[in-house]
């Protein structure tokens, strides 16, 4: 389930509104991610916080080069104002690969990445929409999980006490049944 969106104000923070995924490439084969805390490497490649390369629609790494400003549209089009250009000059450097993964059976692969059951990545369809200057927070409610953990711990302790009481009662009954010796 998607998490809530948090506004950061950083031009390199993006989030997917609703369902969908970014197509990324780490050390292995391409995979899916919802991580949008982006940065630019020394060689100009766009990566997320896990150092996975953000891929373009043709599944190639996106190189943004040196820039003064960057804009990412809700469709994933990346435009930069290159260093050394006339102020206001905008150059399109790529479009982020987005997929809704509609109808695909996804699973976390052995390398921890999200792919289809057959190990491939769903087709890029551009359906998901991006929100710039936002990141997606965890979809786990920490308070709710803490309360559930405490309730589980209490239930466990009660069950242990019941088992101990049953064992004590069984031992008492067995001692009554013993023949005096």
Tab-separated table of C-alpha atoms in Angstrom:
chain	number	residue	atom	x	y	z
A	1	UNK	CA	0.000	0.000	0.000
A	2	UNK	CA	1.271	3.501	-0.736
A	3	UNK	CA	2.471	5.589	2.196
A	4	UNK	CA	1.591	9.207	2.850
A	5	UNK	CA	3.388	11.960	0.930
A	6	UNK	CA	5.553	14.447	2.773
A	7	UNK	CA	6.580	17.766	1.253
A	8	UNK	CA	10.350	18.330	1.382
A	9	UNK	CA	10.880	21.328	-0.885
A	10	UNK	CA	13.850	19.609	-2.602
A	11	UNK	CA	13.732	19.605	-6.410
A	12	UNK	CA	15.231	16.085	-6.431
A	13	UNK	CA	12.578	14.533	-4.199
A	14	UNK	CA	9.753	12.864	-6.106
A	15	UNK	CA	6.934	10.535	-5.135
A	16	UNK	CA	4.369	8.511	-7.024
A	17	UNK	CA	0.812	9.602	-6.373
A	18	UNK	CA	-1.220	6.421	-5.789
A	19	UNK	CA	-0.222	3.078	-7.295
A	20	UNK	CA	2.778	2.480	-9.519
A	21	UNK	CA	6.541	2.107	-9.566
A	22	UNK	CA	9.750	3.624	-10.871
A	23	UNK	CA	11.897	1.302	-12.978
A	24	UNK	CA	15.424	1.275	-11.524
A	25	UNK	CA	18.674	-0.611	-11.930
A	26	UNK	CA	20.974	-1.545	-9.096
A	27	UNK	CA	23.880	-3.959	-9.299
A	28	UNK	CA	21.699	-6.634	-10.920
A	29	UNK	CA	18.829	-6.647	-13.392
A	30	UNK	CA	16.252	-3.831	-13.574
A	31	UNK	CA	13.622	-3.846	-10.837
A	32	UNK	CA	10.801	-1.740	-9.420
A	33	UNK	CA	10.964	0.818	-6.637
A	34	UNK	CA	8.852	3.524	-5.034
A	35	UNK	CA	11.905	5.273	-3.610
A	36	UNK	CA	12.124	8.847	-4.885
A	37	UNK	CA	14.830	10.509	-2.795
A	38	UNK	CA	17.019	11.303	-5.785
A	39	UNK	CA	20.547	12.609	-6.151
A	40	UNK	CA	23.012	13.085	-8.984
A	41	UNK	CA	26.301	11.171	-8.973
A	42	UNK	CA	29.632	12.767	-9.894
A	43	UNK	CA	29.221	11.544	-13.476
A	44	UNK	CA	25.730	13.107	-13.727
A	45	UNK	CA	23.665	9.917	-13.367
A	46	UNK	CA	20.325	10.199	-11.554
A	47	UNK	CA	20.083	7.703	-8.654
A	48	UNK	CA	17.733	7.117	-5.729
A	49	UNK	CA	18.733	6.904	-2.063
A	50	UNK	CA	19.628	3.209	-2.476
A	51	UNK	CA	22.068	4.209	-5.257
A	52	UNK	CA	19.891	2.516	-7.877
A	53	UNK	CA	20.022	4.219	-11.268
A	54	UNK	CA	16.738	5.774	-12.351
A	55	UNK	CA	15.943	4.434	-15.805
A	56	UNK	CA	14.391	6.241	-18.760
A	57	UNK	CA	11.495	4.918	-20.831
A	58	UNK	CA	13.984	3.042	-23.043
A	59	UNK	CA	15.459	1.483	-19.852
A	60	UNK	CA	18.733	3.416	-19.996
A	61	UNK	CA	20.283	5.343	-17.071
A	62	UNK	CA	19.317	9.026	-17.031
A	63	UNK	CA	22.216	11.480	-17.184
A	64	UNK	CA	21.274	15.022	-16.181
A	65	UNK	CA	24.754	16.550	-16.294
A	66	UNK	CA	25.613	19.801	-14.523
A	67	UNK	CA	22.624	22.098	-14.054
A	68	UNK	CA	21.375	25.244	-12.317
A	69	UNK	CA	17.834	24.004	-11.837
A	70	UNK	CA	15.840	20.852	-12.452
A	71	UNK	CA	12.132	20.273	-12.986
A	72	UNK	CA	10.340	16.928	-13.073
A	73	UNK	CA	6.791	16.961	-14.448
A	74	UNK	CA	3.980	14.758	-13.182
A	75	UNK	CA	4.549	12.520	-16.256
A	76	UNK	CA	8.228	12.103	-15.308
A	77	UNK	CA	9.773	14.405	-17.926
A	78	UNK	CA	13.051	15.839	-16.610
A	79	UNK	CA	14.076	19.322	-17.731
A	80	UNK	CA	17.234	21.087	-16.598
A	81	UNK	CA	18.711	24.527	-16.971
A	82	UNK	CA	22.293	23.548	-17.878
A	83	UNK	CA	25.255	25.330	-16.325
A	84	UNK	CA	26.752	27.794	-18.772
A	85	UNK	CA	23.540	28.242	-20.764
A	86	UNK	CA	21.468	31.403	-21.077
A	87	UNK	CA	19.252	31.887	-18.002
A	88	UNK	CA	15.821	30.384	-18.621
A	89	UNK	CA	17.102	27.819	-21.152
A	90	UNK	CA	15.418	24.477	-20.460
A	91	UNK	CA	16.678	21.206	-21.924
A	92	UNK	CA	14.768	17.917	-21.711
A	93	UNK	CA	17.207	15.217	-20.578
A	94	UNK	CA	14.879	12.236	-20.275
A	95	UNK	CA	11.668	10.774	-19.012
A	96	UNK	CA	11.565	8.539	-15.949
A	97	UNK	CA	10.337	4.990	-16.624
A	98	UNK	CA	7.042	4.495	-14.796
A	99	UNK	CA	4.844	1.425	-14.675
A	100	UNK	CA	1.512	0.665	-13.077
A	101	UNK	CA	2.407	-3.053	-13.152
A	102	UNK	CA	-1.277	-3.680	-13.877
A	103	UNK	CA	-2.099	-7.382	-13.794
A	104	UNK	CA	1.492	-8.366	-12.982
A	105	UNK	CA	2.246	-10.777	-10.159
A	106	UNK	CA	5.011	-9.051	-8.251
A	107	UNK	CA	7.325	-10.533	-5.673
A	108	UNK	CA	10.446	-9.573	-3.803
A	109	UNK	CA	13.274	-11.455	-5.505
A	110	UNK	CA	16.123	-13.180	-3.683
A	111	UNK	CA	18.248	-10.017	-4.114
A	112	UNK	CA	15.555	-7.986	-2.300
A	113	UNK	CA	14.313	-6.233	-5.443
A	114	UNK	CA	10.717	-6.178	-6.711
A	115	UNK	CA	10.097	-7.940	-10.025
A	116	UNK	CA	7.453	-10.147	-11.620
A	117	UNK	CA	7.325	-13.836	-10.663
A	118	UNK	CA	9.309	-14.733	-13.813
A	119	UNK	CA	12.058	-12.243	-12.858
A	120	UNK	CA	11.257	-9.572	-15.431
A	121	UNK	CA	10.009	-6.016	-15.076
A	122	UNK	CA	6.481	-5.061	-16.240
A	123	UNK	CA	6.228	-2.928	-19.362
A	124	UNK	CA	6.715	0.815	-18.968
A	125	UNK	CA	3.278	2.371	-19.381
A	126	UNK	CA	3.663	5.892	-17.975
A	127	UNK	CA	0.342	5.642	-16.124
A	128	UNK	CA	1.561	6.615	-12.608
A	129	UNK	CA	1.869	10.322	-11.860
A	130	UNK	CA	4.744	11.990	-10.015
A	131	UNK	CA	4.695	14.730	-7.401
A	132	UNK	CA	7.919	16.768	-7.250
A	133	UNK	CA	9.323	18.093	-3.944
A	134	UNK	CA	7.665	15.255	-2.002
A	135	UNK	CA	8.780	11.850	-0.703
A	136	UNK	CA	6.655	8.898	0.242
A	137	UNK	CA	6.773	7.959	3.896
A	138	UNK	CA	6.506	4.426	5.205
A	139	UNK	CA	3.113	2.786	4.960
A	140	UNK	CA	3.646	1.286	8.430
A	141	UNK	CA	1.868	3.013	11.315
A	142	UNK	CA	4.477	2.816	14.084
A	143	UNK	CA	2.016	3.535	16.913
A	144	UNK	CA	-0.407	0.877	15.713
A	145	UNK	CA	2.393	-1.687	15.365
A	146	UNK	CA	3.683	-0.878	18.875
A	147	UNK	CA	0.209	-1.369	20.372
A	148	UNK	CA	-0.188	-4.672	18.469
A	149	UNK	CA	3.205	-5.868	19.719
A	150	UNK	CA	2.287	-5.066	23.342
A	151	UNK	CA	-1.042	-6.888	22.959
A	152	UNK	CA	0.742	-9.922	21.472
A	153	UNK	CA	3.249	-9.916	24.350
A	154	UNK	CA	0.426	-9.812	26.941
A	155	UNK	CA	-1.409	-12.664	25.208
A	156	UNK	CA	1.825	-14.702	25.197
A	157	UNK	CA	2.363	-14.097	28.934
A	158	UNK	CA	-1.232	-15.131	29.724
A	159	UNK	CA	-0.798	-18.343	27.709
A	160	UNK	CA	2.446	-19.144	29.562
A	161	UNK	CA	0.646	-18.642	32.928
A	162	UNK	CA	-2.205	-20.928	31.785
A	163	UNK	CA	0.257	-23.626	30.773
A	164	UNK	CA	2.071	-23.313	34.134
A	165	UNK	CA	-1.260	-23.502	36.039
A	166	UNK	CA	-2.314	-26.580	34.067
A	167	UNK	CA	1.082	-28.187	34.753
A	168	UNK	CA	0.797	-27.416	38.483
A	169	UNK	CA	-2.750	-28.835	38.603
A	170	UNK	CA	-1.622	-31.957	36.759
A	171	UNK	CA	1.315	-32.413	39.169
A	172	UNK	CA	-1.004	-31.961	42.191
A	173	UNK	CA	-3.456	-34.533	40.803
A	174	UNK	CA	-0.639	-36.970	40.088
A	175	UNK	CA	0.727	-36.626	43.644
A	176	UNK	CA	-2.735	-37.421	45.074
A	177	UNK	CA	-2.956	-40.554	42.977
A	178	UNK	CA	0.411	-41.926	44.158
A	179	UNK	CA	0.304	-44.818	46.552
A	180	UNK	CA	1.706	-44.040	49.931
A	181	UNK	CA	5.012	-45.728	50.200
